[in-house]
CSV table of C-alpha atoms in Angstrom, one decimal:
chain,number,residue,atom,x,y,z
A,39,MET,CA,0.3,-13.7,6.4
A,40,VAL,CA,2.4,-11.0,4.6
A,41,SER,CA,5.7,-11.2,2.7
A,42,ASN,CA,7.6,-8.6,4.8
A,43,ASP,CA,8.9,-8.7,8.4
A,44,VAL,CA,6.4,-6.9,10.6
A,45,ARG,CA,8.9,-6.8,13.4
A,46,LEU,CA,10.2,-3.7,11.8
A,47,LEU,CA,7.1,-1.9,12.9
A,48,GLU,CA,7.8,-2.9,16.5
A,49,ALA,CA,11.3,-1.5,16.0
A,50,GLY,CA,9.9,1.9,15.1
A,51,ALA,CA,9.3,1.9,11.4
A,52,PRO,CA,6.2,4.1,10.7
A,53,ALA,CA,5.1,1.8,7.8
A,54,LEU,CA,6.0,-1.3,5.9
A,55,ASP,CA,5.2,-2.4,2.4
A,56,ALA,CA,4.3,-6.1,1.9
A,57,CYS,CA,2.4,-8.5,-0.3
A,58,ILE,CA,-0.3,-11.0,0.4
A,59,LEU,CA,0.1,-14.0,-1.8
A,60,ASP,CA,-1.7,-17.2,-2.7
A,61,PRO,CA,0.0,-20.6,-2.3
A,62,THR,CA,1.4,-20.4,-5.9
A,63,GLY,CA,3.2,-17.1,-5.1
A,64,HIS,CA,0.8,-14.9,-7.1
A,65,LEU,CA,-0.3,-11.5,-5.8
A,66,LEU,CA,-3.6,-11.2,-3.9
A,67,ALA,CA,-2.9,-7.7,-2.8
A,68,ALA,CA,0.0,-5.2,-2.4
A,69,VAL,CA,-0.5,-3.5,1.0
A,70,GLN,CA,1.1,-1.1,3.3
A,71,LEU,CA,1.0,-1.7,7.1
A,72,VAL,CA,0.9,1.6,9.0
A,73,ARG,CA,1.8,1.6,12.7
A,74,LEU,CA,-0.7,3.4,14.9
A,75,ARG,CA,-0.6,3.8,18.6
A,76,ASP,CA,-2.5,0.6,19.5
A,77,SER,CA,-3.1,-1.1,16.2
A,78,VAL,CA,-1.9,-1.6,12.6
A,79,LEU,CA,-3.7,0.0,9.7
A,80,LEU,CA,-3.6,-2.1,6.5
A,81,ASP,CA,-3.7,0.3,3.5
A,82,LEU,CA,-4.8,-1.4,0.3
A,83,GLU,CA,-6.6,-0.7,-3.0
A,84,PRO,CA,-10.4,-0.6,-2.5
A,85,ALA,CA,-11.0,-3.5,-4.9
A,86,SER,CA,-8.8,-5.8,-2.7
A,87,THR,CA,-10.8,-5.4,0.5
A,88,PRO,CA,-13.6,-8.0,-0.2
A,89,ARG,CA,-10.9,-10.5,-1.1
A,90,ILE,CA,-8.4,-9.8,1.7
A,91,LEU,CA,-10.7,-9.2,4.8
A,92,PRO,CA,-12.1,-12.7,5.0
A,93,ARG,CA,-8.6,-14.2,4.3
A,94,LEU,CA,-7.1,-12.4,7.3
A,95,GLU,CA,-10.0,-13.5,9.5
A,96,ASP,CA,-9.4,-17.1,8.5
A,97,PHE,CA,-5.9,-16.9,9.9
A,98,ILE,CA,-7.1,-15.9,13.4
A,99,ILE,CA,-7.3,-19.0,15.5
A,100,ALA,CA,-6.3,-18.3,19.1
A,101,GLU,CA,-4.7,-14.9,18.7
A,102,ASP,CA,-6.1,-11.9,20.6
A,103,VAL,CA,-6.6,-9.8,17.5
A,104,GLU,CA,-9.6,-8.3,15.7
A,105,VAL,CA,-9.8,-7.3,12.0
A,106,SER,CA,-12.3,-4.7,10.9
A,107,ASP,CA,-12.9,-2.5,7.8
A,108,VAL,CA,-12.4,1.1,8.9
A,109,SER,CA,-12.3,2.6,5.4
A,110,ALA,CA,-15.0,5.1,6.3
A,111,ASP,CA,-13.0,6.3,9.3
A,112,TYR,CA,-9.9,7.6,7.5
A,113,GLU,CA,-8.8,9.8,4.7
A,114,VAL,CA,-5.3,10.2,3.1
A,115,LEU,CA,-3.7,13.3,1.7
A,116,SER,CA,-0.4,12.9,-0.1
A,117,LEU,CA,2.2,15.7,-0.2
A,118,GLN,CA,4.6,15.1,-3.1
A,119,GLY,CA,7.6,17.1,-4.3
A,120,PRO,CA,11.1,18.1,-3.2
A,121,GLY,CA,9.5,20.8,-0.9
A,122,ALA,CA,7.2,18.4,0.9
A,123,VAL,CA,7.2,18.9,4.6
A,124,PRO,CA,4.6,17.1,6.9
A,125,PRO,CA,2.8,19.1,9.5
A,126,VAL,CA,4.4,19.3,12.9
A,127,SER,CA,1.1,18.4,14.6
A,128,ALA,CA,-2.6,18.4,13.9
A,129,ASP,CA,-5.6,17.3,16.1
A,130,ASP,CA,-7.0,14.9,13.5
A,131,LEU,CA,-3.6,13.6,12.1
A,132,VAL,CA,-3.5,9.9,12.7
A,133,GLY,CA,-0.1,9.2,11.1
A,134,VAL,CA,2.6,10.5,8.8
A,135,VAL,CA,4.4,8.0,6.5
A,136,PRO,CA,7.3,8.9,4.1
A,137,GLU,CA,5.9,7.8,0.7
A,138,ASP,CA,7.2,8.7,-2.7
A,139,HIS,CA,4.5,8.4,-5.4
A,140,THR,CA,6.3,10.6,-8.0
A,141,GLY,CA,10.0,10.0,-7.8
A,142,GLU,CA,10.4,13.4,-6.0
A,143,GLY,CA,9.8,12.3,-2.4
A,144,GLY,CA,6.9,13.1,-0.2
A,145,PHE,CA,4.6,12.0,2.6
A,146,ASP,CA,1.2,10.5,3.1
A,147,LEU,CA,-1.0,12.1,5.8
A,148,TYR,CA,-3.5,9.8,7.5
A,149,LEU,CA,-6.4,11.8,8.8
A,150,ARG,CA,-9.7,11.1,10.5
A,151,CYS,CA,-12.6,11.1,8.1
A,152,GLY,CA,-14.1,14.5,7.4
A,153,THR,CA,-10.9,16.5,8.1
A,154,ALA,CA,-9.0,16.3,4.8
A,155,ASP,CA,-10.7,19.3,3.3
A,156,SER,CA,-9.6,21.6,6.1
A,157,VAL,CA,-6.0,20.4,5.9
A,158,ARG,CA,-6.1,20.8,2.1
A,159,ARG,CA,-7.4,24.4,2.5
A,160,ALA,CA,-4.6,25.1,4.9
A,161,TYR,CA,-2.0,23.9,2.5
A,162,ALA,CA,-3.6,25.8,-0.4
A,163,ALA,CA,-3.5,29.0,1.7
A,164,ALA,CA,0.2,28.4,2.1
A,165,GLY,CA,0.6,28.2,-1.7
A,166,VAL,CA,0.6,24.5,-2.2
A,167,GLY,CA,-0.9,23.5,-5.6
A,168,GLU,CA,-3.3,20.6,-6.0
A,169,VAL,CA,-2.6,18.0,-8.6
A,170,GLY,CA,-5.4,16.3,-10.5
A,171,ALA,CA,-5.8,12.6,-10.9
A,172,GLN,CA,-4.5,12.5,-14.5
A,173,ALA,CA,-1.3,14.3,-13.6
A,174,ALA,CA,-0.8,12.2,-10.5
A,175,GLU,CA,-1.2,9.0,-12.5
A,176,ALA,CA,1.2,10.2,-15.2
A,177,LEU,CA,3.8,11.0,-12.5
A,178,ARG,CA,3.4,7.6,-10.9
A,179,ILE,CA,4.0,5.8,-14.2
A,180,GLU,CA,7.1,7.9,-15.0
A,181,ALA,CA,8.5,7.2,-11.5
A,182,GLY,CA,8.0,3.4,-12.1
A,183,GLN,CA,5.7,2.9,-9.2
A,184,PRO,CA,3.5,-0.1,-9.9
A,185,ARG,CA,-0.1,0.0,-8.7
A,186,ASP,CA,-2.1,-3.0,-7.6
A,187,GLY,CA,-5.0,-3.6,-9.9
A,188,VAL,CA,-3.5,-1.6,-12.7
A,189,ASP,CA,0.1,-2.8,-13.4
A,190,MET,CA,-0.2,-6.0,-11.5
A,191,ASP,CA,-3.0,-8.4,-10.5
A,192,CYS,CA,-3.6,-12.0,-9.5
A,193,THR,CA,-1.6,-13.3,-12.5
A,194,THR,CA,1.5,-11.4,-11.2
A,195,ILE,CA,4.3,-12.8,-9.1
A,196,PRO,CA,5.6,-9.8,-7.1
A,197,LEU,CA,9.2,-10.3,-8.4
A,198,GLU,CA,7.9,-9.6,-11.9
A,199,ALA,CA,6.7,-6.1,-10.7
A,200,GLY,CA,10.0,-5.2,-9.1
A,201,LEU,CA,8.7,-5.6,-5.5
A,202,GLU,CA,11.5,-7.7,-4.1
A,203,GLU,CA,13.5,-4.9,-2.5
A,204,THR,CA,10.5,-3.1,-0.9
A,205,HIS,CA,7.9,-5.7,-0.2
A,206,ILE,CA,9.7,-9.0,0.5
A,207,SER,CA,11.8,-10.1,3.4
A,208,HIS,CA,14.3,-13.0,2.9
A,209,ALA,CA,14.8,-13.5,6.6
A,210,LYS,CA,11.4,-13.5,8.2
A,211,GLY,CA,10.6,-17.2,7.6
A,212,CYS,CA,7.4,-18.7,6.2
A,213,TYR,CA,4.4,-17.0,4.7
A,214,VAL,CA,1.9,-18.1,2.2
A,215,GLY,CA,3.7,-18.3,-1.2
A,216,GLN,CA,7.1,-18.1,0.3
A,217,GLU,CA,8.4,-21.4,-1.1
A,218,VAL,CA,7.6,-20.3,-4.7
A,219,ILE,CA,9.3,-16.9,-4.2
A,220,ALA,CA,12.4,-18.6,-2.7
A,221,ARG,CA,12.6,-21.1,-5.5
A,222,ILE,CA,12.3,-18.5,-8.2
A,223,LEU,CA,15.1,-16.4,-6.6
A,224,LYS,CA,17.3,-19.5,-6.3
A,225,ARG,CA,16.9,-20.4,-9.9
A,226,HIS,CA,16.8,-16.9,-11.2
A,227,ALA,CA,13.7,-17.9,-13.2
A,228,LEU,CA,12.1,-14.5,-13.6
A,229,ASP,CA,10.4,-12.5,-16.3
A,230,ARG,CA,10.8,-8.9,-14.9
A,231,ARG,CA,8.2,-6.5,-16.2
A,232,ASP,CA,10.3,-3.3,-16.6
A,233,GLN,CA,8.4,-0.3,-15.3
A,234,HIS,CA,11.4,1.9,-14.3
A,235,GLY,CA,12.5,4.7,-16.6
A,236,SER,CA,10.5,3.4,-19.5
A,237,ARG,CA,11.1,5.5,-22.6
A,238,LEU,CA,7.6,4.5,-23.9
A,239,CYS,CA,5.9,5.9,-20.7
A,240,ASP,CA,8.0,9.1,-21.0
A,241,CYS,CA,6.9,9.6,-24.6
A,242,ILE,CA,3.2,9.1,-23.8
A,243,PHE,CA,2.9,11.1,-20.6
A,244,ARG,CA,5.4,13.9,-21.1
A,245,GLY,CA,2.8,16.1,-22.8
A,246,MET,CA,0.3,15.4,-20.1
A,247,ILE,CA,2.7,16.5,-17.4
A,248,HIS,CA,3.7,19.7,-19.2
A,249,GLY,CA,0.5,21.5,-18.2
A,250,PHE,CA,1.1,20.8,-14.5
A,251,GLY,CA,4.7,21.9,-14.3
A,252,GLN,CA,3.9,24.6,-11.7
A,253,PHE,CA,2.8,21.8,-9.3
A,254,VAL,CA,5.5,19.2,-10.1
A,255,ASP,CA,8.5,21.5,-9.6
A,256,GLY,CA,7.7,22.5,-6.0
A,257,LEU,CA,5.1,20.9,-3.8
A,258,ALA,CA,1.8,19.2,-4.7
A,259,ILE,CA,-1.0,17.7,-2.8
A,260,ALA,CA,-3.4,15.0,-3.9
A,261,ASN,CA,-6.3,13.1,-2.4
A,262,LEU,CA,-5.8,9.3,-2.5
A,263,SER,CA,-8.7,6.8,-2.7
A,264,ARG,CA,-7.8,3.9,-0.3
A,265,ASP,CA,-9.4,1.2,1.8
A,266,PHE,CA,-8.2,0.5,5.3
A,267,LEU,CA,-8.3,-2.6,7.5
A,268,HIS,CA,-7.7,-2.3,11.3
A,269,LEU,CA,-5.6,-5.0,13.0
A,270,LEU,CA,-6.3,-4.5,16.7
């Protein structure tokens, strides 16, 4: 179903980036699989859920697995910056995933719905600044982190967006779109859409980031809007 090797989750990886592709190798969704105690959480952009949920259900034939939309059950807070340290424990903390959205390192905290505000207040009391959506988006672009639905869509082959190293396994075997990806890599027929270290992005967004310097230099927290699918 996905372009990366999910066996890495069994080996202990907390999360895994992957793509769901169509037969022509074009992107249907860029996702993150988060390992929970007895299931896998599929983290994806909200607009992708209506397209991906029925597709996953179509692949279930005789497997003992259930797919359900649990977007209303979870929230995500993201701690970003060189000083980011995840909480040691929390009653409503479902998972902690190392995730860099800004180029400075950080973590995503997966929480039960309705608990993010209390966690945010606790970090605010400890002196953690909160970053607005505009600053978070500017930092994402400067860090060269492509976002599904913004920088890439169903016309994009994941190699064009620089996802080969993070989202694609060359050893896992077949998945939908795999033959196209392998053929492109073999022939080196690729139009890479450079998003890393772009001078144009730096010129556009440097002024926007300037006003948020007190957040960028240390530790910042942001609320992420996501949809989640449970694979039980």
